[in-house]
């Protein structure tokens, strides 16, 4: 069977930047085994399959090469940007049915896409000694005044603060240890960040590791940066404004520079809506034989 698959680099701030995602439209006729095979052949961290929905404008399922996940930020941005650039949708607000719930997606006339995410849910704090060892860092490389904590906006991630950009960029994690601790604590992976940035107008510089799901390092992550935005609001840059905007850098160690935007709508200091998004570039199409 031949399948047409689009590829697009989500959250790109250059033509070669961003995180590539696969997108298959009109995927209702595919079964799970076929979706797995497409995702494995594409080899991206996630591939999105767009279907009809009875409760939303679209139903979207997300597959890594190893597993299905409830939600994927960069594949959502890639999917709706592809639809916008292909003329399948116009500027406006849409809804997608996902395993993380029914979520809204906004597009504008410049093909910028912002996706709604579930509100941040804060889980357990994690021991710094174990986490530091898995990153091959001394314990004093981590920030001491804010916690290592599990946060989820659809996928559970360990949010890990380090002291500066030099530590983050030079870090060479132990993937086997990260895999073991991800399994132990029930997280998708690690989202490691510092508030020291390459571009001073941005909020945080990030690296993301999810070897448990076959993703050693990811160039741009929507769900993890949504979780980080909630974390920053709680611990680092709490502001009593109705709208708070963050911009995250990621992918520079992979030569895939990415920029991810987060918008928090707040009331009396409490987050009541969260959108994450950005731009996607380099749309292309290929045919797979599965």
Short mmCIF file of C-alpha atoms in Angstrom, two decimals:
data_model
loop_
_atom_site.label_atom_id
_atom_site.label_comp_id
_atom_site.label_asym_id
_atom_site.label_seq_id
_atom_site.Cartn_x
_atom_site.Cartn_y
_atom_site.Cartn_z
CA UNK A 1 0.00 0.00 0.00
CA UNK A 2 1.30 3.46 -0.91
CA UNK A 3 0.81 6.28 1.60
CA UNK A 4 1.38 9.98 0.96
CA UNK A 5 3.09 11.64 3.92
CA UNK A 6 3.89 15.30 4.38
CA UNK A 7 6.94 16.41 6.36
CA UNK A 8 7.33 19.83 7.95
CA UNK A 9 9.72 21.38 10.48
CA UNK A 10 7.70 22.71 13.42
CA UNK A 11 8.83 25.65 15.58
CA UNK A 12 11.53 26.50 13.03
CA UNK A 13 13.22 29.88 13.20
CA UNK A 14 15.18 29.09 10.01
CA UNK A 15 14.61 26.85 6.99
CA UNK A 16 16.79 24.10 8.50
CA UNK A 17 15.61 24.64 12.06
CA UNK A 18 12.73 23.17 13.99
CA UNK A 19 11.59 19.65 14.74
CA UNK A 20 10.43 17.57 11.75
CA UNK A 21 7.05 15.87 11.99
CA UNK A 22 5.17 13.61 9.63
CA UNK A 23 1.54 14.30 8.70
CA UNK A 24 -0.90 11.89 7.03
CA UNK A 25 -4.26 13.33 5.98
CA UNK A 26 -7.51 11.36 5.50
CA UNK A 27 -6.06 8.57 7.64
CA UNK A 28 -9.37 6.95 8.67
CA UNK A 29 -8.70 3.91 6.49
CA UNK A 30 -5.43 3.06 8.26
CA UNK A 31 -5.29 0.64 11.17
CA UNK A 32 -2.92 0.99 14.13
CA UNK A 33 -0.37 -1.43 12.74
CA UNK A 34 -0.18 0.57 9.52
CA UNK A 35 0.18 3.83 11.47
CA UNK A 36 3.07 2.34 13.44
CA UNK A 37 4.75 1.26 10.21
CA UNK A 38 4.40 4.74 8.71
CA UNK A 39 5.82 6.33 11.88
CA UNK A 40 8.72 3.88 11.93
CA UNK A 41 9.55 4.43 8.26
CA UNK A 42 9.40 8.20 8.66
CA UNK A 43 11.72 7.97 11.66
CA UNK A 44 10.59 11.27 13.19
CA UNK A 45 9.89 11.64 16.90
CA UNK A 46 6.18 11.89 16.02
CA UNK A 47 3.91 11.47 13.02
CA UNK A 48 0.33 12.79 13.08
CA UNK A 49 -2.65 11.03 11.48
CA UNK A 50 -5.62 13.27 10.70
CA UNK A 51 -9.11 11.76 10.64
CA UNK A 52 -12.78 12.70 10.79
CA UNK A 53 -14.27 13.51 14.18
CA UNK A 54 -17.80 13.58 15.52
CA UNK A 55 -16.95 16.05 18.30
CA UNK A 56 -14.30 18.34 16.75
CA UNK A 57 -13.18 19.67 13.39
CA UNK A 58 -10.53 16.95 13.21
CA UNK A 59 -9.38 13.91 15.11
CA UNK A 60 -5.59 13.58 15.34
CA UNK A 61 -3.57 10.60 16.58
CA UNK A 62 0.16 10.82 17.28
CA UNK A 63 2.68 7.99 16.91
CA UNK A 64 6.36 7.82 17.80
CA UNK A 65 8.38 5.05 16.14
CA UNK A 66 7.75 3.01 19.32
CA UNK A 67 4.37 4.00 20.72
CA UNK A 68 1.22 6.11 20.46
CA UNK A 69 1.14 9.24 22.64
CA UNK A 70 -1.85 11.24 23.84
CA UNK A 71 -0.69 14.59 22.45
CA UNK A 72 2.21 16.07 20.51
CA UNK A 73 2.79 19.80 20.33
CA UNK A 74 5.21 20.02 17.43
CA UNK A 75 3.21 17.56 15.30
CA UNK A 76 0.06 19.61 15.97
CA UNK A 77 1.83 22.79 14.87
CA UNK A 78 3.12 20.95 11.80
CA UNK A 79 -0.29 19.51 10.95
CA UNK A 80 -2.22 22.77 11.09
CA UNK A 81 0.55 24.74 9.38
CA UNK A 82 0.53 22.20 6.55
CA UNK A 83 -3.26 22.54 6.26
CA UNK A 84 -2.92 26.33 6.22
CA UNK A 85 -0.19 26.35 3.57
CA UNK A 86 -2.07 23.81 1.44
CA UNK A 87 -5.26 25.91 1.56
CA UNK A 88 -7.22 23.30 3.52
CA UNK A 89 -7.96 25.82 6.29
CA UNK A 90 -7.88 29.61 6.58
CA UNK A 91 -7.18 32.03 9.41
CA UNK A 92 -9.38 31.20 12.37
CA UNK A 93 -10.07 28.88 15.29
CA UNK A 94 -10.39 25.10 14.96
CA UNK A 95 -10.71 22.13 17.31
CA UNK A 96 -8.91 18.81 17.42
CA UNK A 97 -9.95 15.62 19.16
CA UNK A 98 -6.93 14.00 20.81
CA UNK A 99 -6.41 11.38 23.49
CA UNK A 100 -5.60 14.30 25.82
CA UNK A 101 -9.05 15.79 25.15
CA UNK A 102 -10.71 18.22 22.75
CA UNK A 103 -8.38 21.19 22.26
CA UNK A 104 -8.55 24.41 20.26
CA UNK A 105 -6.05 25.53 17.62
CA UNK A 106 -5.67 29.07 16.26
CA UNK A 107 -4.15 30.01 12.91
CA UNK A 108 -3.38 33.45 11.49
CA UNK A 109 -2.77 34.81 8.01
CA UNK A 110 1.03 34.37 8.44
CA UNK A 111 0.59 30.61 9.09
CA UNK A 112 1.41 30.97 12.78
CA UNK A 113 -0.33 28.22 14.77
CA UNK A 114 -1.13 28.28 18.50
CA UNK A 115 -2.53 25.13 20.09
CA UNK A 116 -4.42 24.88 23.35
CA UNK A 117 -2.99 22.50 25.92
CA UNK A 118 -4.48 21.09 29.13
CA UNK A 119 -3.69 23.24 32.16
CA UNK A 120 -0.41 22.37 33.87
CA UNK A 121 -0.67 19.61 36.45
CA UNK A 122 2.14 19.51 39.02
CA UNK A 123 3.33 16.13 40.23
CA UNK A 124 6.09 14.86 42.48
CA UNK A 125 9.40 16.58 43.02
CA UNK A 126 12.39 14.40 42.17
CA UNK A 127 15.74 13.87 43.94
CA UNK A 128 18.45 16.11 42.55
CA UNK A 129 21.26 13.60 43.15
CA UNK A 130 19.69 10.94 40.90
CA UNK A 131 18.76 13.41 38.18
CA UNK A 132 22.16 15.13 38.19
CA UNK A 133 23.96 11.78 37.93
CA UNK A 134 21.84 10.76 34.93
CA UNK A 135 22.80 14.04 33.23
CA UNK A 136 26.47 13.43 34.15
CA UNK A 137 26.47 16.69 36.12
CA UNK A 138 27.65 17.52 39.62
CA UNK A 139 24.73 18.31 41.98
CA UNK A 140 25.75 21.98 42.18
CA UNK A 141 25.14 22.36 38.43
CA UNK A 142 21.40 22.32 39.16
CA UNK A 143 19.48 25.31 40.49
CA UNK A 144 18.98 24.90 44.23
CA UNK A 145 16.16 27.36 44.86
CA UNK A 146 13.56 25.80 42.57
CA UNK A 147 12.59 22.12 42.37
CA UNK A 148 12.98 19.34 39.86
CA UNK A 149 9.33 18.50 39.34
CA UNK A 150 7.03 16.45 37.16
CA UNK A 151 4.68 18.73 35.22
CA UNK A 152 2.15 17.71 32.58
CA UNK A 153 0.11 19.54 29.96
CA UNK A 154 -0.73 16.26 28.23
CA UNK A 155 2.52 14.35 28.74
CA UNK A 156 4.38 13.99 32.05
CA UNK A 157 7.85 15.56 31.88
CA UNK A 158 10.54 16.11 34.48
CA UNK A 159 11.26 19.85 34.44
CA UNK A 160 14.92 20.30 35.42
CA UNK A 161 16.57 23.71 36.01
CA UNK A 162 20.34 24.12 35.54
CA UNK A 163 22.37 27.15 36.57
CA UNK A 164 23.57 28.53 33.24
CA UNK A 165 23.73 28.14 29.49
CA UNK A 166 27.29 26.82 29.41
CA UNK A 167 26.32 23.86 31.61
CA UNK A 168 23.29 23.13 29.47
CA UNK A 169 25.11 23.29 26.14
CA UNK A 170 28.07 21.14 27.22
CA UNK A 171 25.95 18.52 29.00
CA UNK A 172 26.32 14.93 27.72
CA UNK A 173 23.53 12.91 29.38
CA UNK A 174 23.57 9.18 30.13
CA UNK A 175 20.65 7.97 27.99
CA UNK A 176 20.42 4.58 29.70
CA UNK A 177 20.09 6.27 33.09
CA UNK A 178 17.49 8.73 31.78
CA UNK A 179 15.53 5.80 30.37
CA UNK A 180 15.64 3.95 33.70
CA UNK A 181 14.61 7.00 35.74
CA UNK A 182 11.89 7.95 33.23
CA UNK A 183 10.43 4.48 33.71
CA UNK A 184 10.87 4.67 37.50
CA UNK A 185 9.07 8.01 37.85
CA UNK A 186 6.54 7.54 35.06
CA UNK A 187 7.66 10.45 32.89
CA UNK A 188 7.89 10.82 29.12
CA UNK A 189 11.33 12.36 29.45
CA UNK A 190 13.49 15.21 30.75
CA UNK A 191 13.04 18.88 29.87
CA UNK A 192 16.20 20.64 31.03
CA UNK A 193 16.36 24.44 30.96
CA UNK A 194 18.12 27.60 32.04
CA UNK A 195 16.82 31.16 32.02
CA UNK A 196 20.12 32.30 30.46
CA UNK A 197 19.44 32.55 26.71
CA UNK A 198 21.34 33.04 23.47
CA UNK A 199 18.81 35.72 22.53
CA UNK A 200 18.15 38.01 25.51
CA UNK A 201 14.55 38.69 24.50
CA UNK A 202 13.71 35.01 25.12
CA UNK A 203 12.71 33.40 28.40
CA UNK A 204 14.50 30.04 28.57
CA UNK A 205 16.93 27.83 26.66
CA UNK A 206 15.97 24.15 26.68
CA UNK A 207 17.10 20.66 25.83
CA UNK A 208 14.73 17.67 25.80
CA UNK A 209 15.54 13.97 26.19
CA UNK A 210 13.04 11.10 25.84
CA UNK A 211 15.06 7.92 25.14
CA UNK A 212 12.34 5.76 26.69
CA UNK A 213 10.27 6.53 23.58
CA UNK A 214 13.13 6.28 21.11
CA UNK A 215 13.93 10.01 21.15
CA UNK A 216 17.50 10.65 22.39
CA UNK A 217 17.13 14.42 21.95
CA UNK A 218 14.36 16.50 20.42
CA UNK A 219 14.84 19.82 18.65
CA UNK A 220 11.51 21.39 19.71
CA UNK A 221 8.77 20.20 22.03
CA UNK A 222 5.34 21.78 22.39
CA UNK A 223 3.96 19.86 25.36
CA UNK A 224 7.20 20.11 27.36
CA UNK A 225 7.43 23.86 26.83
CA UNK A 226 3.79 24.22 27.82
CA UNK A 227 4.68 22.45 31.05
CA UNK A 228 7.74 24.69 31.41
CA UNK A 229 5.59 27.81 30.96
CA UNK A 230 3.39 26.66 33.86
CA UNK A 231 6.50 25.92 35.93
CA UNK A 232 8.05 29.33 35.18
CA UNK A 233 4.81 31.06 36.15
CA UNK A 234 4.71 29.19 39.47
CA UNK A 235 8.36 29.39 40.52
CA UNK A 236 10.41 31.84 38.49
CA UNK A 237 8.53 34.69 36.85
CA UNK A 238 5.13 34.83 38.46
CA UNK A 239 3.28 37.88 37.19
CA UNK A 240 -0.20 39.06 38.03
CA UNK A 241 -1.19 39.96 34.49
CA UNK A 242 -4.11 38.65 32.47
CA UNK A 243 -1.84 37.53 29.59
CA UNK A 244 1.73 36.28 30.04
CA UNK A 245 3.94 35.40 27.06
CA UNK A 246 7.11 33.33 27.06
CA UNK A 247 9.54 32.39 24.27
CA UNK A 248 11.73 29.28 24.55
CA UNK A 249 14.90 28.42 22.58
CA UNK A 250 15.65 24.78 21.77
CA UNK A 251 17.51 22.60 19.27
CA UNK A 252 20.75 24.60 19.09
CA UNK A 253 22.92 21.64 20.17
CA UNK A 254 21.40 19.71 17.25
CA UNK A 255 21.95 22.52 14.71
CA UNK A 256 18.16 22.78 14.42
CA UNK A 257 17.42 26.16 16.04
CA UNK A 258 13.83 26.40 17.21
CA UNK A 259 11.61 28.94 18.93
CA UNK A 260 8.49 27.99 20.84
CA UNK A 261 5.95 30.54 22.10
CA UNK A 262 3.69 30.07 25.12
CA UNK A 263 0.71 32.22 26.15
CA UNK A 264 -0.87 31.93 29.60
CA UNK A 265 -4.23 33.54 30.31
CA UNK A 266 -4.51 34.24 34.02
CA UNK A 267 -7.06 35.46 36.55
CA UNK A 268 -5.98 36.47 40.06
CA UNK A 269 -2.61 34.86 39.40
CA UNK A 270 -4.08 31.50 38.40
CA UNK A 271 -3.63 30.06 34.91
CA UNK A 272 -6.97 29.29 33.25
CA UNK A 273 -5.86 28.84 29.63
CA UNK A 274 -2.60 27.84 27.93
CA UNK A 275 -1.60 27.96 24.27
CA UNK A 276 1.74 26.95 22.77
CA UNK A 277 2.83 27.46 19.19
CA UNK A 278 4.99 29.03 16.56
CA UNK A 279 5.86 28.68 12.91
CA UNK A 280 6.71 25.70 10.71
CA UNK A 281 8.82 25.62 7.56
CA UNK A 282 10.02 23.38 4.72
CA UNK A 283 6.79 21.56 3.80
CA UNK A 284 7.44 18.59 1.51
CA UNK A 285 5.69 15.37 0.43
CA UNK A 286 6.85 11.80 -0.06
CA UNK A 287 5.29 8.44 -0.84
CA UNK A 288 5.82 5.41 1.41
CA UNK A 289 5.20 1.81 0.53
CA UNK A 290 3.90 -0.01 3.61
#
